[in-house]
JSON list of C-alpha atoms and ligand atoms in Angstrom, two decimals:
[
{"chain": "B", "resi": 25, "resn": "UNK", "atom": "CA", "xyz": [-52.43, -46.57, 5.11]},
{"chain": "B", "resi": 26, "resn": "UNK", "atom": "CA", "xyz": [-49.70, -48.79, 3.48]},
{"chain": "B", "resi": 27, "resn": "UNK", "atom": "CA", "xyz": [-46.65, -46.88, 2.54]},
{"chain": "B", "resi": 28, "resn": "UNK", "atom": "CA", "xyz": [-43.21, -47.99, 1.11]},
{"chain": "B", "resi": 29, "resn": "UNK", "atom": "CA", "xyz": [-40.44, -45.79, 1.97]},
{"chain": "B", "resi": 30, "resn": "UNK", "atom": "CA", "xyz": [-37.79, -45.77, -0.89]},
{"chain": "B", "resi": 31, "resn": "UNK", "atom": "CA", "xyz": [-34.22, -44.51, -0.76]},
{"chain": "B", "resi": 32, "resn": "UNK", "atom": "CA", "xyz": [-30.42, -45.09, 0.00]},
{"chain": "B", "resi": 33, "resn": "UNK", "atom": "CA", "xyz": [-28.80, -46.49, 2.98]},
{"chain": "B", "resi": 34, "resn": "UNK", "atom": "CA", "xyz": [-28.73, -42.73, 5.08]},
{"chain": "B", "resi": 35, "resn": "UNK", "atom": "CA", "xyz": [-31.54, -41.28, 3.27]},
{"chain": "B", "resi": 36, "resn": "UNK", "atom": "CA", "xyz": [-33.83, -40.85, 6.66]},
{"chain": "B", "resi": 37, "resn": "UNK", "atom": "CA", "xyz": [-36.22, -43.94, 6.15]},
{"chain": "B", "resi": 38, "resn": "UNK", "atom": "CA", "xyz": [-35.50, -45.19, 9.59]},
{"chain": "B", "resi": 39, "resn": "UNK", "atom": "CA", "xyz": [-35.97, -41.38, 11.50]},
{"chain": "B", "resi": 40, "resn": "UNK", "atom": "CA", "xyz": [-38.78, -40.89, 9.30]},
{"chain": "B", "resi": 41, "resn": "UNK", "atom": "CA", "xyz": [-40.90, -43.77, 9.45]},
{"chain": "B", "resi": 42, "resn": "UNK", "atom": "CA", "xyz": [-40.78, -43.44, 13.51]},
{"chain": "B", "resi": 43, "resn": "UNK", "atom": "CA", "xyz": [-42.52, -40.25, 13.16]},
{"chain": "B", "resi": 44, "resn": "UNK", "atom": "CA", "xyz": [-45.20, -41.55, 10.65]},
{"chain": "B", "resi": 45, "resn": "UNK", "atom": "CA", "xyz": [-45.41, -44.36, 13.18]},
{"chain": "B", "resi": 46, "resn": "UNK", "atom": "CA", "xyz": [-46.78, -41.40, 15.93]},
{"chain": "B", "resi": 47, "resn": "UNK", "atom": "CA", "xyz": [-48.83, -39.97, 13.62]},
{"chain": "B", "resi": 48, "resn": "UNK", "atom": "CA", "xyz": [-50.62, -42.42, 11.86]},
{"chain": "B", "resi": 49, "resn": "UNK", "atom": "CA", "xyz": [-50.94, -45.21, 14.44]},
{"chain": "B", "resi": 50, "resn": "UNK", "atom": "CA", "xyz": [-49.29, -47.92, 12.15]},
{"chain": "B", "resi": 51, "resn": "UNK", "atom": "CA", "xyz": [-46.31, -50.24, 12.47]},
{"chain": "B", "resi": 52, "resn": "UNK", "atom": "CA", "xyz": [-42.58, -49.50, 10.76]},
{"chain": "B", "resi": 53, "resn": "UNK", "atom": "CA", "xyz": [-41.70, -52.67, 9.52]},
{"chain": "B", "resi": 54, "resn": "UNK", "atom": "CA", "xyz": [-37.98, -52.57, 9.22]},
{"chain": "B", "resi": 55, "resn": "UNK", "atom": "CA", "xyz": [-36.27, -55.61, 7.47]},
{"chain": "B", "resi": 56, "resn": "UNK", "atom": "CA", "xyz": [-33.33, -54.48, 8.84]},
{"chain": "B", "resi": 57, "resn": "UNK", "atom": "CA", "xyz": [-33.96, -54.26, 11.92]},
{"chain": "B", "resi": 58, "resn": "UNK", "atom": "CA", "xyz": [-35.44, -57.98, 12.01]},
{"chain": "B", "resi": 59, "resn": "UNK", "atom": "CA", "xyz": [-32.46, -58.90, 10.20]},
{"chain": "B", "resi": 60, "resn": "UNK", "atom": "CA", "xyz": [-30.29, -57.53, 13.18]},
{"chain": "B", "resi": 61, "resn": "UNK", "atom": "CA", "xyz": [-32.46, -59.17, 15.78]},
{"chain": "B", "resi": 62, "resn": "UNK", "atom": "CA", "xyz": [-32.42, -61.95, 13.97]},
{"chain": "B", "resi": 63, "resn": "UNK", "atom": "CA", "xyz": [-28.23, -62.35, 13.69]},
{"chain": "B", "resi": 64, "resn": "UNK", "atom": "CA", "xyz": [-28.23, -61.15, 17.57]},
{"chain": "B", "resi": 65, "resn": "UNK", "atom": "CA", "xyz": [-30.39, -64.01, 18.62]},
{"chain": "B", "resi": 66, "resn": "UNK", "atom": "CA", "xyz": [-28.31, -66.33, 16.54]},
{"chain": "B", "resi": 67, "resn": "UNK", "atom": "CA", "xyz": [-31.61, -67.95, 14.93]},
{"chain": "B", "resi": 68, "resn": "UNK", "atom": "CA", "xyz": [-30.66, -70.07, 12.23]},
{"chain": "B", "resi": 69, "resn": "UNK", "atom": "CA", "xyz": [-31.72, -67.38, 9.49]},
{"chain": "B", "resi": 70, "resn": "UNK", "atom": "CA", "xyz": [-29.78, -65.08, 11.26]},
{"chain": "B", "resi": 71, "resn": "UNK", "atom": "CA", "xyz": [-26.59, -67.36, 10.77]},
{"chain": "B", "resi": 72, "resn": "UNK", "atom": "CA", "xyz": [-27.99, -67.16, 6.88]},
{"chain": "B", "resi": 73, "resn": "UNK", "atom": "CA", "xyz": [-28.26, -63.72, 6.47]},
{"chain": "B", "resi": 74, "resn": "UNK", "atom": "CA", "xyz": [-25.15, -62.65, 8.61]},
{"chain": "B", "resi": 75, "resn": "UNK", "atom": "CA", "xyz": [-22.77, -62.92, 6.06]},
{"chain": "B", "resi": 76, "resn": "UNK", "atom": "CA", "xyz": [-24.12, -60.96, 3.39]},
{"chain": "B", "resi": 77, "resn": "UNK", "atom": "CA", "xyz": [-25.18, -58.49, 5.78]},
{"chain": "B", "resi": 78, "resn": "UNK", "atom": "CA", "xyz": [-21.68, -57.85, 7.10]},
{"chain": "B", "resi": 79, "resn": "UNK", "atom": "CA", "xyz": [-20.38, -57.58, 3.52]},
{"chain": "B", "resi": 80, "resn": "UNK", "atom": "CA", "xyz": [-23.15, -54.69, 1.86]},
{"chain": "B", "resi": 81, "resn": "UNK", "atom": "CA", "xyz": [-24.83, -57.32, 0.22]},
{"chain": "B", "resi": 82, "resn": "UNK", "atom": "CA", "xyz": [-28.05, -58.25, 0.20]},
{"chain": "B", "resi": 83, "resn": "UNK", "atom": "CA", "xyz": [-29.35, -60.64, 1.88]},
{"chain": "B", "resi": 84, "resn": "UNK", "atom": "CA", "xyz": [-31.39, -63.51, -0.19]},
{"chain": "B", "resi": 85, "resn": "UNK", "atom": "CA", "xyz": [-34.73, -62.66, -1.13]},
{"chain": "B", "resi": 86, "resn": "UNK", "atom": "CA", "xyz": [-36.51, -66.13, -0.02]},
{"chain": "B", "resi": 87, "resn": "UNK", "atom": "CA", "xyz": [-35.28, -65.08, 3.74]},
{"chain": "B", "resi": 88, "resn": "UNK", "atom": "CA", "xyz": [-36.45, -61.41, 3.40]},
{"chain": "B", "resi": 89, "resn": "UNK", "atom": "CA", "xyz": [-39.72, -62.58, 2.26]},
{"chain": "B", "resi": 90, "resn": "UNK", "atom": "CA", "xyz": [-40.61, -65.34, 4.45]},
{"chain": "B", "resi": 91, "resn": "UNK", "atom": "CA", "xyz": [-39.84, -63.00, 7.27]},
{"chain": "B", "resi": 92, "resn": "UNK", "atom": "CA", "xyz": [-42.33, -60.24, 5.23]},
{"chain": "B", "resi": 93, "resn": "UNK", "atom": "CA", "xyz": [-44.83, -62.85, 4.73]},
{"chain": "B", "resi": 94, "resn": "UNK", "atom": "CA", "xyz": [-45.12, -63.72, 8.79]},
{"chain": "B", "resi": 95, "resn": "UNK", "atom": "CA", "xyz": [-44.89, -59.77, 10.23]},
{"chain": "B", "resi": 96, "resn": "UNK", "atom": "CA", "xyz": [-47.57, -59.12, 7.81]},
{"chain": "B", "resi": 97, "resn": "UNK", "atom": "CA", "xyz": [-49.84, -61.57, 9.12]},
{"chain": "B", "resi": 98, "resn": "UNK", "atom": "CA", "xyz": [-49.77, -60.22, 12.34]},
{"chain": "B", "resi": 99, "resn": "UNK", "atom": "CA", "xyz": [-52.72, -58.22, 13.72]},
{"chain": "B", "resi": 100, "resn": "UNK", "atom": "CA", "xyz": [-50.89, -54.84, 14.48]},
{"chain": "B", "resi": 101, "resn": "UNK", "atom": "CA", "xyz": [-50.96, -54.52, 10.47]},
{"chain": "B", "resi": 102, "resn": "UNK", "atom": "CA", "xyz": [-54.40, -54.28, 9.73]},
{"chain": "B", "resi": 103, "resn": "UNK", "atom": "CA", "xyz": [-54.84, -50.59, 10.00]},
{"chain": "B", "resi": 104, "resn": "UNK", "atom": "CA", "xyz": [-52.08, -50.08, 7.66]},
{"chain": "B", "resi": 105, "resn": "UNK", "atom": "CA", "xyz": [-47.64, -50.42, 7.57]},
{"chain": "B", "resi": 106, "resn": "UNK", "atom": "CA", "xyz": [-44.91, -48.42, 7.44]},
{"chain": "B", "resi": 107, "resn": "UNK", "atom": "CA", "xyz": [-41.80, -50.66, 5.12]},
{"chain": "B", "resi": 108, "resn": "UNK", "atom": "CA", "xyz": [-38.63, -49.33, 5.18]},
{"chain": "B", "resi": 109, "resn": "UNK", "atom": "CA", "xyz": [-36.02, -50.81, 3.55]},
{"chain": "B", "resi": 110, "resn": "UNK", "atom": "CA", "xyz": [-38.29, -53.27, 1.84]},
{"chain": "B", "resi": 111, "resn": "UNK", "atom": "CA", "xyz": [-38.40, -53.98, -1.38]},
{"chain": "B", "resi": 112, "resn": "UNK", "atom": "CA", "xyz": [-35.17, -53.75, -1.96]},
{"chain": "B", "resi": 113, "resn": "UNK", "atom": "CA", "xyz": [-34.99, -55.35, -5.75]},
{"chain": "B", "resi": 114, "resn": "UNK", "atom": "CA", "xyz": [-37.65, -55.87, -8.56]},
{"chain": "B", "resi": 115, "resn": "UNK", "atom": "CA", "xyz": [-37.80, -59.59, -7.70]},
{"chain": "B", "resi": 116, "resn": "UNK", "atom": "CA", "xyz": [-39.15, -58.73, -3.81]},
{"chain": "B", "resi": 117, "resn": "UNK", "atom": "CA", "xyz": [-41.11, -55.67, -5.22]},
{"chain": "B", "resi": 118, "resn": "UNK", "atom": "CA", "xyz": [-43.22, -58.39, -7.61]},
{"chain": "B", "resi": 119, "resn": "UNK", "atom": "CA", "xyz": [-43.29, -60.65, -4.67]},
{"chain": "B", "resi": 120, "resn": "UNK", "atom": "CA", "xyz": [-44.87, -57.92, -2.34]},
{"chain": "B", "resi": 121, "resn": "UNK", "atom": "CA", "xyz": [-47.19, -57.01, -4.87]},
{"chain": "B", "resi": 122, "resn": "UNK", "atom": "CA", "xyz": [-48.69, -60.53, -5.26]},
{"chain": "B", "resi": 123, "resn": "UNK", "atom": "CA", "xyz": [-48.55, -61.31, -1.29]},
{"chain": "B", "resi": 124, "resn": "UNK", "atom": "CA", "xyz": [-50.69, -57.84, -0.78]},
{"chain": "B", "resi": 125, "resn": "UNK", "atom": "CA", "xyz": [-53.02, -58.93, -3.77]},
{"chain": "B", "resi": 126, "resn": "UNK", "atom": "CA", "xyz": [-53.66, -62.06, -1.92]},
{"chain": "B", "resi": 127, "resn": "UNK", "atom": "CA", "xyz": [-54.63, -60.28, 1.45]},
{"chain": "B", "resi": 128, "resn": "UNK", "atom": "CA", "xyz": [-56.51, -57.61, -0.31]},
{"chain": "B", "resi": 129, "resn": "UNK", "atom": "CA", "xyz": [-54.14, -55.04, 0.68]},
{"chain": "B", "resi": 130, "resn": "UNK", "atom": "CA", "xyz": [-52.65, -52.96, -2.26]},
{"chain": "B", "resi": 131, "resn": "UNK", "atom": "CA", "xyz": [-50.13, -50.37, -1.34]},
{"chain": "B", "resi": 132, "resn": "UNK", "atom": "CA", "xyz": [-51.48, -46.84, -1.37]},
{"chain": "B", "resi": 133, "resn": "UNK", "atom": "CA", "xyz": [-48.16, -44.98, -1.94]},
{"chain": "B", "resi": 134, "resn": "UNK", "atom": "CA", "xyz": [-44.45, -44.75, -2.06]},
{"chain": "B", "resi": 135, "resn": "UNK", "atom": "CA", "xyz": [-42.43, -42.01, -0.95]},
{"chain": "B", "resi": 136, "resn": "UNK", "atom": "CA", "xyz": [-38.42, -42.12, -2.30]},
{"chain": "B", "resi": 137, "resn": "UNK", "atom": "CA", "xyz": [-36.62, -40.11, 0.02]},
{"chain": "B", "resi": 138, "resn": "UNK", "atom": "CA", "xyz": [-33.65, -38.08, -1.98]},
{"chain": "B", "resi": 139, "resn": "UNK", "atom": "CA", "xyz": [-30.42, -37.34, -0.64]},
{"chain": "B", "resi": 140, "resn": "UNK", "atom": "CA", "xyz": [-27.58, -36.59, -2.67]},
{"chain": "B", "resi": 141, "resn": "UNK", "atom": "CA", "xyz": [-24.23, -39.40, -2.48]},
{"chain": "B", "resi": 142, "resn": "UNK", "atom": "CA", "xyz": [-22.30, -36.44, 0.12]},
{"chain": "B", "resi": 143, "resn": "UNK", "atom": "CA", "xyz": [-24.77, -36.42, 2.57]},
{"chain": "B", "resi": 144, "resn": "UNK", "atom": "CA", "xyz": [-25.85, -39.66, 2.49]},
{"chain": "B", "resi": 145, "resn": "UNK", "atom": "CA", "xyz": [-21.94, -40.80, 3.42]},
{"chain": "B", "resi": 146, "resn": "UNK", "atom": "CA", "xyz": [-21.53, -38.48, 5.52]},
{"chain": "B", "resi": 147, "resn": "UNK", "atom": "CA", "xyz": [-24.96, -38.93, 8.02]},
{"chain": "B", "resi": 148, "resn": "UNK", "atom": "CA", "xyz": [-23.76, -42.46, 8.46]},
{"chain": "B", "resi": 149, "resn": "UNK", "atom": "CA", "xyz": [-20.89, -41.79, 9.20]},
{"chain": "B", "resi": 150, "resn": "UNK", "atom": "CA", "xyz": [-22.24, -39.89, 12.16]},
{"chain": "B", "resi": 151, "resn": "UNK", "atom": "CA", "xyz": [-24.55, -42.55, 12.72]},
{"chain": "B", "resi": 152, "resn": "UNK", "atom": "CA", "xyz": [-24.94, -44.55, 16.60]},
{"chain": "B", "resi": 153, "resn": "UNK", "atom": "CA", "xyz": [-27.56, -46.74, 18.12]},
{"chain": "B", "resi": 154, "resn": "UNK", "atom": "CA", "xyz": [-28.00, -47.33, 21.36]},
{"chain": "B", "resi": 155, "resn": "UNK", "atom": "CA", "xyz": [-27.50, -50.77, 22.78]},
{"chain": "B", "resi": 156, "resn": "UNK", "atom": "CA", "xyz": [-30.22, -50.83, 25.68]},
{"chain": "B", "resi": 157, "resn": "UNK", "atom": "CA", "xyz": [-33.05, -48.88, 24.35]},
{"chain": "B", "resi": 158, "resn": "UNK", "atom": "CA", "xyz": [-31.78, -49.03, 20.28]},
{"chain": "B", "resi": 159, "resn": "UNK", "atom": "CA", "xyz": [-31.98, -45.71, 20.13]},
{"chain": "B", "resi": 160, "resn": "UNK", "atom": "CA", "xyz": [-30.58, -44.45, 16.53]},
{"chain": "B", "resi": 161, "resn": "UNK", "atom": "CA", "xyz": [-29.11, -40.64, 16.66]},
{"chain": "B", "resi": 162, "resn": "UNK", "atom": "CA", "xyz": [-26.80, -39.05, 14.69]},
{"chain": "B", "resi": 163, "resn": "UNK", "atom": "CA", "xyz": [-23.79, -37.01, 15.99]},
{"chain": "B", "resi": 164, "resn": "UNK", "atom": "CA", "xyz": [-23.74, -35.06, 13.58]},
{"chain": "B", "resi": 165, "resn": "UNK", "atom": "CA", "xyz": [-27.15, -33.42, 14.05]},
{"chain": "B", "resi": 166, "resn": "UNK", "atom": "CA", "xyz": [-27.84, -34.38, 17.68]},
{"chain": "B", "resi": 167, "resn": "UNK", "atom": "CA", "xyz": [-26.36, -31.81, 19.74]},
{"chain": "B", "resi": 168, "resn": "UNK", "atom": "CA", "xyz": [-23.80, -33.27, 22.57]},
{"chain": "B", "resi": 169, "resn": "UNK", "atom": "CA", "xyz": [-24.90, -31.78, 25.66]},
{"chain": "B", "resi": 170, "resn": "UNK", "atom": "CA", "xyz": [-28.90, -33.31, 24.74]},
{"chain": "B", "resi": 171, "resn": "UNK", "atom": "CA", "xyz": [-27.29, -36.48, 24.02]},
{"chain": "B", "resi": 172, "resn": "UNK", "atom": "CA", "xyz": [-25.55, -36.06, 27.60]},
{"chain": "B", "resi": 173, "resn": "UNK", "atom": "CA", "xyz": [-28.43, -35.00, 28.99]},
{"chain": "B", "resi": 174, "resn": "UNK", "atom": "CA", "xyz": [-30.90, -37.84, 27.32]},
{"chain": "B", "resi": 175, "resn": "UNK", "atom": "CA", "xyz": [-30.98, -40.94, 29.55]},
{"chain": "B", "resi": 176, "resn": "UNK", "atom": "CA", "xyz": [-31.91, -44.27, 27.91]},
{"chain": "B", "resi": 177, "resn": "UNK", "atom": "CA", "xyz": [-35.54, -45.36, 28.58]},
{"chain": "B", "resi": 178, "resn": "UNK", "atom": "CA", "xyz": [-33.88, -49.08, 29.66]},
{"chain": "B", "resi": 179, "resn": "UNK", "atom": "CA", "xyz": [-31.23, -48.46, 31.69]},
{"chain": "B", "resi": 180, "resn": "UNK", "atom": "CA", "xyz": [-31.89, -44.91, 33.03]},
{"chain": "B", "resi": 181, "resn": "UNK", "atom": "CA", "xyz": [-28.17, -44.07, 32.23]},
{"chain": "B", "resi": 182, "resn": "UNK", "atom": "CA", "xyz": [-27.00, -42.10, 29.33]},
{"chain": "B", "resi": 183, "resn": "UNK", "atom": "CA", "xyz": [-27.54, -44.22, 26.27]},
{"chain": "B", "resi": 184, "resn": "UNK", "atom": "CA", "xyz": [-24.13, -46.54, 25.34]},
{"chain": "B", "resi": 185, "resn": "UNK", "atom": "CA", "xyz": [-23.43, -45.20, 21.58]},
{"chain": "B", "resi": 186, "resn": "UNK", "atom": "CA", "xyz": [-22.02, -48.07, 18.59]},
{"chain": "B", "resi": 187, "resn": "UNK", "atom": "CA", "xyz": [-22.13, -47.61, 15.64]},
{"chain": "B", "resi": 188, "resn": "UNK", "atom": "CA", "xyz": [-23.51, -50.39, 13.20]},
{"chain": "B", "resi": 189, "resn": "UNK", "atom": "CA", "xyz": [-20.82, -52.58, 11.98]},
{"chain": "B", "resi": 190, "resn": "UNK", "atom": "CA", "xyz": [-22.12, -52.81, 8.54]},
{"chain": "B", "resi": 191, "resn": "UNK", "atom": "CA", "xyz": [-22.05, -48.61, 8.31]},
{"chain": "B", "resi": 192, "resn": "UNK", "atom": "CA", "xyz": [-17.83, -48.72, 8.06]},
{"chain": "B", "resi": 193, "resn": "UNK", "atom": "CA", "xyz": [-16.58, -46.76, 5.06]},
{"chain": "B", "resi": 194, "resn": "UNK", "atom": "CA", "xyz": [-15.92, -49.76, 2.70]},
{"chain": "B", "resi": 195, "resn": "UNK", "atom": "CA", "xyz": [-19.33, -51.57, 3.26]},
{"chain": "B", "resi": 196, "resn": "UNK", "atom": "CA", "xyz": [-20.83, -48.12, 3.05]},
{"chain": "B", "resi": 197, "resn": "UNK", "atom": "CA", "xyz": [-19.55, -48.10, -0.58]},
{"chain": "B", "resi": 198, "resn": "UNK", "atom": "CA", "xyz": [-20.83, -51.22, -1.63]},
{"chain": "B", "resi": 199, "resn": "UNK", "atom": "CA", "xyz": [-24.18, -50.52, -0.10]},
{"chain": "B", "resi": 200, "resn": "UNK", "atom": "CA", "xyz": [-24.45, -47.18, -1.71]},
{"chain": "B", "resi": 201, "resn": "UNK", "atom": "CA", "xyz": [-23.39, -49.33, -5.04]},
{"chain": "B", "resi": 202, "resn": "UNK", "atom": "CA", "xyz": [-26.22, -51.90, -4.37]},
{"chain": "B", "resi": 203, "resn": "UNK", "atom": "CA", "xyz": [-28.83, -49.47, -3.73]},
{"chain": "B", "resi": 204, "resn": "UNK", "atom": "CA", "xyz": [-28.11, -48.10, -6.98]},
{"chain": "B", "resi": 205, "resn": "UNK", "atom": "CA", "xyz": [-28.00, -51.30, -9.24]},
{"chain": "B", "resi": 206, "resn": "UNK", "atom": "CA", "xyz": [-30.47, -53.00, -7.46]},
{"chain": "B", "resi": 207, "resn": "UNK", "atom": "CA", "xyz": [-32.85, -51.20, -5.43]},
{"chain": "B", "resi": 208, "resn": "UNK", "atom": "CA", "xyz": [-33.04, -47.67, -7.73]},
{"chain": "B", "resi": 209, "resn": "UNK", "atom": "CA", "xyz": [-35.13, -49.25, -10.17]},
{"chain": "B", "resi": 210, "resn": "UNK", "atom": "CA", "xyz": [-37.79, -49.79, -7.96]},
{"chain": "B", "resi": 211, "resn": "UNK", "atom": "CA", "xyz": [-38.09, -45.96, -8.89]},
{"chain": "B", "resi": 212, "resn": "UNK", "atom": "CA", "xyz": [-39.50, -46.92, -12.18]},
{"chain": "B", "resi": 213, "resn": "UNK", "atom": "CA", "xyz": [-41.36, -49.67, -11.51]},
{"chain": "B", "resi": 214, "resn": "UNK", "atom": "CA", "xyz": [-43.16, -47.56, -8.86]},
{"chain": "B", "resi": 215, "resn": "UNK", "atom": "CA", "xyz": [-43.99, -44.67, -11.24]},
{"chain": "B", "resi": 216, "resn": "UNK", "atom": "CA", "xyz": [-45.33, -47.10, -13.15]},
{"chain": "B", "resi": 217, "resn": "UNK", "atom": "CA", "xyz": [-48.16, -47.93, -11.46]},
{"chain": "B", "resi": 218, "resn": "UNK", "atom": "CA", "xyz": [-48.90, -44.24, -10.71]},
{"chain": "B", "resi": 219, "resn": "UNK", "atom": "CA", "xyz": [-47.39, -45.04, -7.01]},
{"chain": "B", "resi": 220, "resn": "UNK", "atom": "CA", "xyz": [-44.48, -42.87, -6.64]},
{"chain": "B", "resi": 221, "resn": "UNK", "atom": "CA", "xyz": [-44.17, -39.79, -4.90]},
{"chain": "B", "resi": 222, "resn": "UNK", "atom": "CA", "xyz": [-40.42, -38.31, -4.23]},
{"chain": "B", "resi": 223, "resn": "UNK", "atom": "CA", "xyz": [-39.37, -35.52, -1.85]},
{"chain": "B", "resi": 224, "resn": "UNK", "atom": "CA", "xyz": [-36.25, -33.90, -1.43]},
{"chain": "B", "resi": 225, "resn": "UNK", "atom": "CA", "xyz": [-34.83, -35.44, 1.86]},
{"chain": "B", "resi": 226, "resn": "UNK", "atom": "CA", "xyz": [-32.14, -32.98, 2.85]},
{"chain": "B", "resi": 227, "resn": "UNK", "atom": "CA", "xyz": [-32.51, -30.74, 5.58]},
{"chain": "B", "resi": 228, "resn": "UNK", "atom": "CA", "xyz": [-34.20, -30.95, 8.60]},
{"chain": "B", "resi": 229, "resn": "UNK", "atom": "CA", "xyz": [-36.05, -33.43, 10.15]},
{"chain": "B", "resi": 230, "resn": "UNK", "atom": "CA", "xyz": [-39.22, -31.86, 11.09]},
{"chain": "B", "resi": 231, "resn": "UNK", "atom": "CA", "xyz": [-39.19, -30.26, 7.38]},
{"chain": "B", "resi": 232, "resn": "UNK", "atom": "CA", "xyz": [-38.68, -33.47, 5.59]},
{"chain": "B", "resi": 233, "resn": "UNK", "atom": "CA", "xyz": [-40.99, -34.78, 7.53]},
{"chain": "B", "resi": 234, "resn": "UNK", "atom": "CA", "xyz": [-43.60, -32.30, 6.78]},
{"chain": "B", "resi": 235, "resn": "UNK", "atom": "CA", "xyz": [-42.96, -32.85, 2.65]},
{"chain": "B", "resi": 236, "resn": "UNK", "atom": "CA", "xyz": [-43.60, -36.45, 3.75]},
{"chain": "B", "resi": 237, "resn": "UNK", "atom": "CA", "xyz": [-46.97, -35.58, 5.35]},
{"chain": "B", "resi": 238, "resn": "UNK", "atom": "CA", "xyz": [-47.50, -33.50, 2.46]},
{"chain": "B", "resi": 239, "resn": "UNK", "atom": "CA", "xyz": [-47.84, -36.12, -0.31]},
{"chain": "B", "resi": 240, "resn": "UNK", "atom": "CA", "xyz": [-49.60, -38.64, 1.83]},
{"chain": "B", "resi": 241, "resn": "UNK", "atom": "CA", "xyz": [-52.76, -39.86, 0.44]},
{"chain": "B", "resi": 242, "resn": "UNK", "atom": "CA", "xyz": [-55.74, -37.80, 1.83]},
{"chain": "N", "resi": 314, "resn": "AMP", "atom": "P1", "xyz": [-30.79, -51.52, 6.49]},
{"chain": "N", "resi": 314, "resn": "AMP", "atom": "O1", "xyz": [-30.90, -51.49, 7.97]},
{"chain": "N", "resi": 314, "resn": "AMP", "atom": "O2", "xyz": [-32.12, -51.38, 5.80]},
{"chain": "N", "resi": 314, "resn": "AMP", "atom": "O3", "xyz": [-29.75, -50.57, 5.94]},
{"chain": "N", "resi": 314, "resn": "AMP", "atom": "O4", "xyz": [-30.29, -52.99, 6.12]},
{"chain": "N", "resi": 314, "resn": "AMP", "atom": "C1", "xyz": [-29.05, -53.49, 6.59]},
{"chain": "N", "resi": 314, "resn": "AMP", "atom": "C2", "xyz": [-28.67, -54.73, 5.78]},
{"chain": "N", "resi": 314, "resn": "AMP", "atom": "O5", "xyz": [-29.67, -55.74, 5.94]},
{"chain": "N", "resi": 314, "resn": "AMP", "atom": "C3", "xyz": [-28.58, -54.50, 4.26]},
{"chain": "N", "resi": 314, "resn": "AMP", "atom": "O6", "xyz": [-27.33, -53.98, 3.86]},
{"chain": "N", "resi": 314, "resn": "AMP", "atom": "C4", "xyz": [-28.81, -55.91, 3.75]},
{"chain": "N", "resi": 314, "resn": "AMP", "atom": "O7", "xyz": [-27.66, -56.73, 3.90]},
{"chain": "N", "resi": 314, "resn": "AMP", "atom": "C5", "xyz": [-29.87, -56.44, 4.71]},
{"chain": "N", "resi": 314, "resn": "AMP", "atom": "N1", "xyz": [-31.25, -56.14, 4.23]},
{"chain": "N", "resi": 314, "resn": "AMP", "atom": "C6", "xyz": [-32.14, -55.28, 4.79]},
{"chain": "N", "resi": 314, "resn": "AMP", "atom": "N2", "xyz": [-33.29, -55.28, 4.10]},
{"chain": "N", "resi": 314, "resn": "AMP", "atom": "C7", "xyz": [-33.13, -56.16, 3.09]},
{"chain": "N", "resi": 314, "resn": "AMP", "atom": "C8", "xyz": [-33.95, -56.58, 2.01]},
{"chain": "N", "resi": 314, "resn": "AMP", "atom": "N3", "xyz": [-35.20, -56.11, 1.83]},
{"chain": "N", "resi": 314, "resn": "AMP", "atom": "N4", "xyz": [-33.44, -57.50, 1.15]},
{"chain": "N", "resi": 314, "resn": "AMP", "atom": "C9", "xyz": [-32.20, -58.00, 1.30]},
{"chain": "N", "resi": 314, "resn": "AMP", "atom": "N5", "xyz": [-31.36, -57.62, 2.27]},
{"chain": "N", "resi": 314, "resn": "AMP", "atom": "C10", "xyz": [-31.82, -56.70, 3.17]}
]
């Protein structure tokens, strides 16, 4: 199955598309989180896409695409892909559709994840990763004493906790305001080709996650 997860920065599409990853044996393709690899191994795209990263901004869409167009062609992707936080604007949403065209791959759905502005602030504020295992849990949700308890698959020590640099207050903001002038429209564009299915994303996540499961092709 090849599903697009759609919503803000904070809206779950990380914590969610790890648990479609266990139960529908696919890949989560994160542009995000090849972005970050990408800036931590200092790779020359990396040095490109640093700046706008740190900033809220996004990052330019040749970069995100060539880096689309490569993890696609790898094997683990032929059963189906999880994309979260990709497309991101019209322009990469046309590009996707013509790259999948080409491989005979259409998209089968795309879920938007809704969370109202409050929440979405405040779960990332709460939000930490770990740097061994990169771990992502939220303080907010994650009870202490399990976090104590949890040890880190890598080091076998509790996990060490940072929080993303790019999930401060002010670059929050201008995320929050980029995902609404450029990414929400995807909404529309979506619905328009009879792709779109949107669940409310509040709550818990074993009951979001369920909705999820719930308006999954059959
Ligand atoms: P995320 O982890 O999805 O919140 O992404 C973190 C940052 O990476 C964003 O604020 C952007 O700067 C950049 N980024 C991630 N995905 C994309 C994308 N599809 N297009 C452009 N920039 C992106």
């Amino acid at each position: 199955m090849r599903i697009v997860l759609l919503g803000a920065p904070g809206s779950g599409k990380g914590t969610q598309s790890q648990r479609l990853v266990e139960q529908q044996h696919i890949p989560q393709i994160s542009t995000g989180d090849l972005l970050r690899a990408a800036v931590a191994q200092g790779t020359p795209l990396g040095v490109q896409a640093k700046e706008a990263m740190t900033a809220g901004r996004l990052v330019e869409d040749s970069i995100v695409l060539e880096m689309i167009r490569e993890r696609l062609g790898e094997p683990d992707t032929g059963r189906g892909f999880i994309l979260d936080g990709f497309p991101r604007n019209i322009a990469q949403a046309r590009a996707l559709d013509t790259l999948l065209e080409q491989i005979g791959q259409p998209l089968d759905v795309v879920v938007q994840l809704k969370v109202d502005y409050a929440e979405l602030s405040r779960r990332i504020a709460g939000r930490r990763t770990c740097s061994d295992c990169d771990r992502v849990v939220n303080l907010l949700t994650t009870p202490r004493e399990s976090l104590e308890q949890e040890r880190c698959p890598v080091t076998g020590k509790p996990h060490r906790l940072f929080q993303r640099p790019d999930d401060n207050e002010a670059t929050v903001a201008q995320r929050l305001r980029v995902y609404e002038q450029q990414t929400s429209p995807l909404i529309e564009y979506y619905a328009g080709q009879g792709l779109l299915r949107s669940i409310d994303a509040q709550g818990d996540v074993a009951e979001v996650s369920g909705r999820l499961t719930a308006v999954l092709p059959r």
